[in-house]
XYZ file of C-alpha atoms in Angstrom:
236
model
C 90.399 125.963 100.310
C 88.379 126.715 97.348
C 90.561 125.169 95.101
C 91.397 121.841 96.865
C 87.356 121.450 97.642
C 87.320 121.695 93.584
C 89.698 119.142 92.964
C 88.645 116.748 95.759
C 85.078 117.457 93.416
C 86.619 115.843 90.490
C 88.096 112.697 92.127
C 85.794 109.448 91.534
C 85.404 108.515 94.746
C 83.730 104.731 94.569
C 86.594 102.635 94.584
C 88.856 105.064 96.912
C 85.962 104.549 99.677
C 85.518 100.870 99.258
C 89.399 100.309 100.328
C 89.054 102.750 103.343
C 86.642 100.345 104.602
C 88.905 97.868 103.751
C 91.343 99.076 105.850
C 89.041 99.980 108.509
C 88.137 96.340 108.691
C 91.574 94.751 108.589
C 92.979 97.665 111.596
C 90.141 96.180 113.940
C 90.792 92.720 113.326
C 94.572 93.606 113.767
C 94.086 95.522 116.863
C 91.936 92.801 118.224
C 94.173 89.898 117.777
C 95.400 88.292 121.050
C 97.480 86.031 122.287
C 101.838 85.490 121.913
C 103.068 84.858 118.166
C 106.149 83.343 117.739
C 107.343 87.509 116.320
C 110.014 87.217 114.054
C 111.251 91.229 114.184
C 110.917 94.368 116.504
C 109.187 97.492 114.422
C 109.830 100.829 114.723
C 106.588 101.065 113.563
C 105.231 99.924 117.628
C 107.540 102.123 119.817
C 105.899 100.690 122.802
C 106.641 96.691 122.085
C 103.376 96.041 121.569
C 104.696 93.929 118.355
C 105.495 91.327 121.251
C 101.320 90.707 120.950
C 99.328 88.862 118.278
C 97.625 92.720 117.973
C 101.137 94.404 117.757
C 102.735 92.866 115.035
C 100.065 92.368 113.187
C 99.463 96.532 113.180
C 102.844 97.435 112.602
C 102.645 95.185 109.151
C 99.345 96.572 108.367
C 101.471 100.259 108.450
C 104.473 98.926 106.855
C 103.421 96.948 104.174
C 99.673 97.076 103.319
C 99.431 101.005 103.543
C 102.336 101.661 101.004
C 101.179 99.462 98.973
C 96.987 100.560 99.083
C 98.784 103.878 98.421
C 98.947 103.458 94.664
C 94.897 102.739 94.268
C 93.905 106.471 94.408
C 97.405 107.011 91.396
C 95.287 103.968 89.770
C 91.978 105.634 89.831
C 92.719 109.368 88.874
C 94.948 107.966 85.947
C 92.402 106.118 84.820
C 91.460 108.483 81.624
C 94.408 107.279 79.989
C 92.819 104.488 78.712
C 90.472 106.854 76.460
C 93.551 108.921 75.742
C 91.883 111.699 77.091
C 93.669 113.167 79.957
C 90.658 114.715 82.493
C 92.696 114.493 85.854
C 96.179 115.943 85.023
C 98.457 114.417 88.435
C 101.462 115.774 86.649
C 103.020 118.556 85.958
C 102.597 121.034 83.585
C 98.938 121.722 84.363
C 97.762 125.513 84.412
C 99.787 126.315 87.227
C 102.424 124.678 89.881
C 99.853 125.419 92.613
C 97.045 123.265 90.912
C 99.522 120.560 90.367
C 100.274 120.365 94.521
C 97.080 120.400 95.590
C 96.138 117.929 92.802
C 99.276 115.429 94.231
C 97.826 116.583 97.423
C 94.358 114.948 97.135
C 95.977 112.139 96.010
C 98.482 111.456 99.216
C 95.797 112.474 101.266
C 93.990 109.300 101.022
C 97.931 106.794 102.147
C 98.308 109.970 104.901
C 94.623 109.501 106.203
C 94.492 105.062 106.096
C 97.754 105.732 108.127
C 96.126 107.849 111.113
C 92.396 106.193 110.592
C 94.604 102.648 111.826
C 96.293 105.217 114.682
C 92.590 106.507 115.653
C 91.542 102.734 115.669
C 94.277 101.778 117.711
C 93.451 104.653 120.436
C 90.072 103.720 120.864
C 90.813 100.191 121.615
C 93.189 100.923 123.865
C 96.811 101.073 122.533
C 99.152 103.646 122.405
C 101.122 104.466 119.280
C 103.136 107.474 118.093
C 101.038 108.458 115.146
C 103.622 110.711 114.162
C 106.763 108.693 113.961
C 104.256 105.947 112.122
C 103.759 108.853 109.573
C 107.479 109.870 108.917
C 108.134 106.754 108.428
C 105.979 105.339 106.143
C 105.219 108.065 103.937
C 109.125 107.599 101.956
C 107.080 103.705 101.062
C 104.082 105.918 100.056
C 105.578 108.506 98.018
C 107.840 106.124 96.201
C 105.303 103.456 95.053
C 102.920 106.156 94.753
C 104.905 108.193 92.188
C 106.632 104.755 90.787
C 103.150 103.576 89.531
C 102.849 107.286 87.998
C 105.161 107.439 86.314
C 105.082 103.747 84.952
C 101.283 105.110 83.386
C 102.684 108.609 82.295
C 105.424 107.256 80.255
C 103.020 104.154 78.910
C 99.616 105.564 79.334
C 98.378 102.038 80.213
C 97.372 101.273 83.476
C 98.607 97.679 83.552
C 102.398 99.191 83.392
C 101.566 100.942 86.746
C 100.307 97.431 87.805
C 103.516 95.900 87.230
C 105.601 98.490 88.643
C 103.364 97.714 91.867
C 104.020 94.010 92.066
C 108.047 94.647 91.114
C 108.022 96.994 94.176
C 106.336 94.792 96.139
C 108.340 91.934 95.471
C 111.804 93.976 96.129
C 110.515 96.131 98.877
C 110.150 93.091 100.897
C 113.709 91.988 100.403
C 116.311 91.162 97.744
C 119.968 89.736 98.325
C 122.900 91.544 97.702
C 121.480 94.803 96.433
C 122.698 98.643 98.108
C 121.541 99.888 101.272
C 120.807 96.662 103.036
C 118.931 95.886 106.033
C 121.570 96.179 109.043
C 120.525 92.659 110.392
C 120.118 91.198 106.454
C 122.323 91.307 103.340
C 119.218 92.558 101.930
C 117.292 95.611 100.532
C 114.782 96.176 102.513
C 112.126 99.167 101.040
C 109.792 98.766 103.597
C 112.053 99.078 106.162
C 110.489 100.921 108.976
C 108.501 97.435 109.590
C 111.459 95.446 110.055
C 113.505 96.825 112.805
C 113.738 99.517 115.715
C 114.734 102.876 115.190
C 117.935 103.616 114.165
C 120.970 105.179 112.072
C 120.616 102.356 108.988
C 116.781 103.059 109.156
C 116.718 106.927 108.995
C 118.843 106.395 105.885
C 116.550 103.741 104.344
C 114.182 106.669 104.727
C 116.106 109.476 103.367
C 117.363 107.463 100.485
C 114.045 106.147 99.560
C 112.545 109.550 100.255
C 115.022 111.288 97.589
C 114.600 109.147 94.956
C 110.919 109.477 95.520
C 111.389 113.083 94.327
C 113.755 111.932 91.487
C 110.783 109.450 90.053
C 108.408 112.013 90.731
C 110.317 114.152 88.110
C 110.715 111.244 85.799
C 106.411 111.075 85.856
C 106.541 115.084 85.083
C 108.861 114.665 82.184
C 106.824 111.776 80.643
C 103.857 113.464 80.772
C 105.403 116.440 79.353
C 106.648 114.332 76.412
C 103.192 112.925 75.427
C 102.006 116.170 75.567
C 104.237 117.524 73.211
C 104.105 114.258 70.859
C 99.869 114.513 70.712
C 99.386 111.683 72.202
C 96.222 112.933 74.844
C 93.153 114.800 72.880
């Protein structure tokens, strides 16, 4: 406990707090919407077809969308000492020890895990009903894999604007792209940010596994560019 109070010491903190109110701000004005919407999809992200609401729909793309996305921000801001080519913040792997480097990736997830149950919270108190822990299985494949897609863009670049672009490309084929492996079962389409566009089933648990595993795999990628730098000299 120690140890991750240490590390959660050394994270600047500023910018990670200003987008928790963020979110804070757009799960109440979700939440509060009323009224039918002409809903284009069921989520598995509302279990109890509250996407049928204004309210509904508008959470379950506030989980399925904006959360994976917000979850590169805290990659963004503890990478930022690349830019001065001095490496303070090590997110990778080697660092003095595989147990620092866990809690370090830790800290960092903690932020996408928490903006997922703060919305659930929110939701509670005003009334609704969701299954916080299905929303979290199924959004955290989006978070890991734009999470440690963005790190590994900067590790292998050291420039923050490469993580940047990696985060719009995501974006833009997470939400759909024809003709492209493991398409959405009601679209010729992959779909990365699937749990938000259908109700649970067999073709979405293995969106998830699939984008869960090559999470890992990208996560690996991130370790072995920062490895490389660190071998060429490239961090002081």
């Amino acid at each position: 406990m120690q140890r991750l109070q240490s590390e959660w010491a050394r994270i600047p903190k500023t910018a990670l707090l200003i987008i928790t109110g963020v979110v804070i701000l757009l799960a109440i004005v979700a939440i509060i919407s009323k009224g039918q919407l002409p809903v284009p999809y069921p989520s598995a992200l509302d279990s109890r077809h509250y996407w049928m609401t204004a309210s509904g729909w508008y959470f379950a793309n506030l989980l399925g969308l904006l959360v994976p996305l917000l979850s590169s921000l805290p990659v963004l801001v503890m990478e930022s000492d690349v830019l001065a080519s001095r490496r303070v913040l090590y997110l990778t792997y080697p660092i003095s020890s595989l147990g620092l480097f866990l809690l370090r990736i830790a800290s960092c997830l903690s932020f996408s895990v928490g903006w997922i149950l703060l919305v659930e919270i929110i939701a509670r108190i005003m009334g609704y009903s969701f299954h916080a822990g299905s929303d979290v299985l199924l959004v955290i494949p989006d978070v890991l894999f734009i999470t440690f897609a963005v790190l590994a863009a900067i590790e292998w670049t050291t420039d923050l604007w490469a993580g940047l672009v990696v985060l719009v490309l995501v974006a833009g084929v997470g939400l759909g792209v024809r003709n492209l492996p493991f398409p959405h079962p009601r679209r010729d389409e992959l779909v990365l940010f699937a749990a938000r566009d259908q109700m649970w089933s067999w073709p979405l648990l293995e969106n998830r596994i699939v984008v869960a595993l090559a999470s890992v795999l990208i996560a690996g990628l991130a370790v072995w560019g920062f490895h490389w730098h660190r071998r060429k000299g490239s961090y002081q």
